[in-house]
Coordinates of C-alpha atoms and ligand atoms in Angstrom, one line a residue:
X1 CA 0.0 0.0 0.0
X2 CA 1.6 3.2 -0.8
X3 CA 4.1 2.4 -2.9
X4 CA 2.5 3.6 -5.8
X5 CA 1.7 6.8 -4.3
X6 CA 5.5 7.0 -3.2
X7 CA 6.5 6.4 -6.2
X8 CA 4.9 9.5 -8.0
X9 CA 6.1 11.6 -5.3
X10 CA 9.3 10.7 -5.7
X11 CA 9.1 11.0 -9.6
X12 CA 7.1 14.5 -9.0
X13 CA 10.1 15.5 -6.6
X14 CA 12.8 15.0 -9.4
X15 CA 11.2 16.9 -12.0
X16 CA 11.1 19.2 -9.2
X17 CA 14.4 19.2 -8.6
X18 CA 15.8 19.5 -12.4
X19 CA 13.6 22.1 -13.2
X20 CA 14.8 24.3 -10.6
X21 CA 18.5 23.3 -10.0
X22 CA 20.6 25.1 -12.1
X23 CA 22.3 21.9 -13.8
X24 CA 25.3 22.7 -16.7
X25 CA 24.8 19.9 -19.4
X26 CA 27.0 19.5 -21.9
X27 CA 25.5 16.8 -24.6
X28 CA 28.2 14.7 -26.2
X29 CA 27.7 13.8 -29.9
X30 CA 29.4 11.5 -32.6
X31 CA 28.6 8.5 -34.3
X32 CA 28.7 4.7 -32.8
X33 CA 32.2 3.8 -32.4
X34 CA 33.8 7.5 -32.3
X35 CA 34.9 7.2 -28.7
X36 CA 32.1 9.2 -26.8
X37 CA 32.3 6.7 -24.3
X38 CA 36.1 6.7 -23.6
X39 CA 36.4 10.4 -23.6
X40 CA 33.5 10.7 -21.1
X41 CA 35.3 8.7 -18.9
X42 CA 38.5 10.9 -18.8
X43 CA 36.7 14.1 -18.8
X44 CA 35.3 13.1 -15.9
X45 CA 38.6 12.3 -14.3
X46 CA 39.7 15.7 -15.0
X47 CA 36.8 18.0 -15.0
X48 CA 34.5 16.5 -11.7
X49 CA 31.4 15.9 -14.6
X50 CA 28.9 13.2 -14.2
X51 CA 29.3 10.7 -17.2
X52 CA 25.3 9.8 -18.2
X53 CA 25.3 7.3 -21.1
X54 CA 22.0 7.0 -22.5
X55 CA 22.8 3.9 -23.7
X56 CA 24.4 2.7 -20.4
X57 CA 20.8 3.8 -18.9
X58 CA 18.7 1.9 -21.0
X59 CA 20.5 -1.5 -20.8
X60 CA 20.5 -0.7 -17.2
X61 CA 16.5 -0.3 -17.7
X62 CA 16.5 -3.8 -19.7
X63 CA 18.5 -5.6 -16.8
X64 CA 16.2 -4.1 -13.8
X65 CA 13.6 -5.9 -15.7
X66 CA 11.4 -3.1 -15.6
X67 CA 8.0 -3.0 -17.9
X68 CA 9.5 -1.6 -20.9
X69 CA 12.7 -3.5 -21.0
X70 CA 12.1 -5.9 -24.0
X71 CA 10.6 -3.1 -26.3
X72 CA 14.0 -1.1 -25.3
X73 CA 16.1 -4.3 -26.1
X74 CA 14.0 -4.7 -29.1
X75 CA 14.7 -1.1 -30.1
X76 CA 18.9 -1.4 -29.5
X77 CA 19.2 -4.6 -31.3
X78 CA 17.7 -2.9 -34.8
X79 CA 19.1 0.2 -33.6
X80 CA 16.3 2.6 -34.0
X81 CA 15.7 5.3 -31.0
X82 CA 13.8 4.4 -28.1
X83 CA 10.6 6.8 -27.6
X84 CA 11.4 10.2 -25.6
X85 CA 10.1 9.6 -23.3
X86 CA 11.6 6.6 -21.6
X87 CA 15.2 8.4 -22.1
X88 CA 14.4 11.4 -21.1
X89 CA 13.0 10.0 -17.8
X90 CA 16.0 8.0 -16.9
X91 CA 18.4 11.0 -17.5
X92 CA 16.3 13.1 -15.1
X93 CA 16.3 10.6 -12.6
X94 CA 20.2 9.8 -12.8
X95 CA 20.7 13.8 -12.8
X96 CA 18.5 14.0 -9.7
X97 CA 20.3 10.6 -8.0
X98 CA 23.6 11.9 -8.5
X99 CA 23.8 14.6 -6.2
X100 CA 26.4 16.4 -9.0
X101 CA 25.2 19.1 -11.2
X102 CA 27.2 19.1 -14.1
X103 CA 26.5 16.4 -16.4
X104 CA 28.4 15.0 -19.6
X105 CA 24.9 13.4 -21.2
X106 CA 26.3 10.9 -24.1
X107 CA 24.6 9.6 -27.0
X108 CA 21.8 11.6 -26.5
X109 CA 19.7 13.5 -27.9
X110 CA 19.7 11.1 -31.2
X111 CA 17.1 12.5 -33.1
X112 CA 15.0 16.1 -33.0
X113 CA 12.2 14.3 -31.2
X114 CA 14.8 13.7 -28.5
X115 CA 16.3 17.5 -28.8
X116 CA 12.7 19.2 -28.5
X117 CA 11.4 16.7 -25.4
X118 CA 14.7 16.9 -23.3
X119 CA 14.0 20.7 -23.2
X120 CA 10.6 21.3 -22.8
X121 CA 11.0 18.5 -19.9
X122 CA 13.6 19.7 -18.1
X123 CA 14.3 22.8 -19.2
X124 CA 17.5 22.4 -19.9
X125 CA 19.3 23.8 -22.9
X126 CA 23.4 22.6 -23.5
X127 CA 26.1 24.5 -22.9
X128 CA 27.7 23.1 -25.5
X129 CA 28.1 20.4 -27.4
X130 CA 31.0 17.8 -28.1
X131 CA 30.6 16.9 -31.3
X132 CA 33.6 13.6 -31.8
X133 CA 34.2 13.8 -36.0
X134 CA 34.6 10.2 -37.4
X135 CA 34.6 8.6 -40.8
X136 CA 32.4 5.8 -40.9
X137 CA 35.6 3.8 -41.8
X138 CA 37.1 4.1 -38.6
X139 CA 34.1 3.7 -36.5
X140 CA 33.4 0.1 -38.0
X141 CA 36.5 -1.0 -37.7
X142 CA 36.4 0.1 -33.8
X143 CA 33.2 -1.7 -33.0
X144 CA 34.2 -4.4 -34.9
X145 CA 37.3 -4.5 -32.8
X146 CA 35.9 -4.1 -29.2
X147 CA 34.3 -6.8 -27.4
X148 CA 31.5 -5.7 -24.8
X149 CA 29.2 -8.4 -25.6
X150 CA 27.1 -6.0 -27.1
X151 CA 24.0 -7.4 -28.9
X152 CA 24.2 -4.3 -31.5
X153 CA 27.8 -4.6 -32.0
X154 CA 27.2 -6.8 -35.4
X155 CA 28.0 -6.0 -38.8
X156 CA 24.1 -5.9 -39.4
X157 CA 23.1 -3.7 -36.7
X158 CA 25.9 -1.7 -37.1
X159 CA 24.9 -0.6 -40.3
X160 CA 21.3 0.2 -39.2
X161 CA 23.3 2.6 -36.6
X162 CA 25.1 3.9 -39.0
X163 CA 22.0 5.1 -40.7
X164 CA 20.0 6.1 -38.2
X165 CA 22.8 8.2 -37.2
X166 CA 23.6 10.2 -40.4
X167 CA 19.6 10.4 -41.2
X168 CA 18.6 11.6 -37.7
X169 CA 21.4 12.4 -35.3
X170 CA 23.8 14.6 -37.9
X171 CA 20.7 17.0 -37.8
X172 CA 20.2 17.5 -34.0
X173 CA 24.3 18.5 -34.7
X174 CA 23.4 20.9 -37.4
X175 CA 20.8 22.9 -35.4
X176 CA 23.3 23.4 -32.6
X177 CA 25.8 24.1 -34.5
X178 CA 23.9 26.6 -36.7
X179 CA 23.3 28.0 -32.9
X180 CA 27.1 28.6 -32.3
X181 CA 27.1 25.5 -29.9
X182 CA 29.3 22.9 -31.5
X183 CA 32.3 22.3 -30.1
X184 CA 33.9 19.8 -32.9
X185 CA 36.7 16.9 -32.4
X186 CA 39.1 15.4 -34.5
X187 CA 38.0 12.1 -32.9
X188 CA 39.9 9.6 -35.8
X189 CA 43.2 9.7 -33.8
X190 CA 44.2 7.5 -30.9
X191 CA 43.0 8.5 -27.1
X192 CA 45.3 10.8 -25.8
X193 CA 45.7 12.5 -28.8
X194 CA 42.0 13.1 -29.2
X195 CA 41.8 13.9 -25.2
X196 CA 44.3 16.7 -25.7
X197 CA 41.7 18.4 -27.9
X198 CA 38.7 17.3 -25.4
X199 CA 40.8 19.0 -22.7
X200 CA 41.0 22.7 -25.2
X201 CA 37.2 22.6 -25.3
X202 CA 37.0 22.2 -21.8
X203 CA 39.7 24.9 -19.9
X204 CA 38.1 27.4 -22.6
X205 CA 34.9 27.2 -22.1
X206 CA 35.5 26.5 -17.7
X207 CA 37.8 29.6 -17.7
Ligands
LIG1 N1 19.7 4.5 -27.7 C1 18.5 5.2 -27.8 N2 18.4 6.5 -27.3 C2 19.4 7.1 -26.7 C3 20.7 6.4 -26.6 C4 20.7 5.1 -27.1 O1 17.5 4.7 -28.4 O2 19.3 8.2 -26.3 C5 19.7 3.1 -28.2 C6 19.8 3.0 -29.7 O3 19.2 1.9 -30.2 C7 21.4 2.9 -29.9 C8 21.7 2.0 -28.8 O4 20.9 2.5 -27.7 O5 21.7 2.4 -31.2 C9 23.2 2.1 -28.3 O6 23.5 3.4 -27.9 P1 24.9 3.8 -27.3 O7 24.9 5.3 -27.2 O8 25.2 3.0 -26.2 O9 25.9 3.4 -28.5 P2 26.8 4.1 -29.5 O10 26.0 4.3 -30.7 O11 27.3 5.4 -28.9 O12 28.0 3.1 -29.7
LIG2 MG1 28.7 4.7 -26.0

């Protein structure tokens, strides 16, 4: 008894909470395989962000076996974009849980649906965005290469990424940047080399 009750609270508490915290996001951008992930990690090393992978969320949501976990699964394996509104609700939570409030949010927003719900939810607009510039080339052979036991990390699905990406993602990074908001990456180098530019972006636009 309760619970349910609890639960909204809770939920109504968050939204609460993002809408009036003054949180600095700063969404970071780039097709499968361009090294969002890896950079994220080493960002937040340096710079005291919290790393939010959308994609990290929603296999987190498939393996807490929650209600919409096999249309999420579904979704990842053909590698189309999972409604808004599921995303945008676990990045508000994990915003709210974290107790930080500056936020590297990865691989997200995918598409203009994504863009235009993550704002008028949250009300939340980018500081910037960290745009990592790949050739498709060099993605492939990356995800090829790396071994997470991904179930979209196939030659097959792959390719529907790759799609999805240059059909629907590239524009969400068009509107920011014709807003003066991309920060873009010469991501087709290894790690450091790439981080070294990451680290530009960031002591400019801290200082
Ligand atoms: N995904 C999604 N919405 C998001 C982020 C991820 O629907 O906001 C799904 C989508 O199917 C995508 C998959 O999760 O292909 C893997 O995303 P992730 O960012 O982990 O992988 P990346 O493409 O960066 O390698
Ligand atoms: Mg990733």
């Amino acid at each position: 008894m309760g619970t349910a009750v609890d639960a909204a609270r809770k939920e109504l508490i968050g939204i609460l909470q993002t809408n009036n915290k003054k949180f600095i996001v700063v969404f970071v951008l780039g097709g499968p395989g361009s090294g969002k992930g890896t950079q994220c990690a080493k960002i937040v090393e340096h710079f005291g962000y919290t790393h939010l992978s959308a994609g990290d969320l929603l296999r987190a949501e498939i393996n807490s076996g929650s209600e919409n976990g096999t249309m999420i699964q579904s979704m990842i394996k053909e590698g189309k974009i999972v409604p808004s509104e599921v995303t945008v609700k676990l990045l508000q939570r994990a915003m709210n849980e974290s107790g930080n409030d500056k936020f590297l949010i990865d691989g997200f927003p995918r598409n203009e649906e994504n863009r235009a719900a993550f704002e008028a939810v949250t009300g939340i607009v980018p500081e910037f965005v960290l745009f990592f510039d790949c050739s498709e080339e060099e993605m492939e052979r990356r995800l090829l290469n790396r071994n997470q036991g991904r179930e979209d990390d196939n030659i097959e699905t792959i390719r529907k990424r790759f799609r999805v990406y240059m059909e629907s993602s590239l524009p969400v990074i068009e509107y920011y940047n014709l807003k003066g908001k991309v920060q873009k990456i010469n991501a087709a180098q290894p790690v450091e080399e790439v981080f070294e530019s990451v680290k530009g972006v960031f002591s400019k636009v801290a200082a």
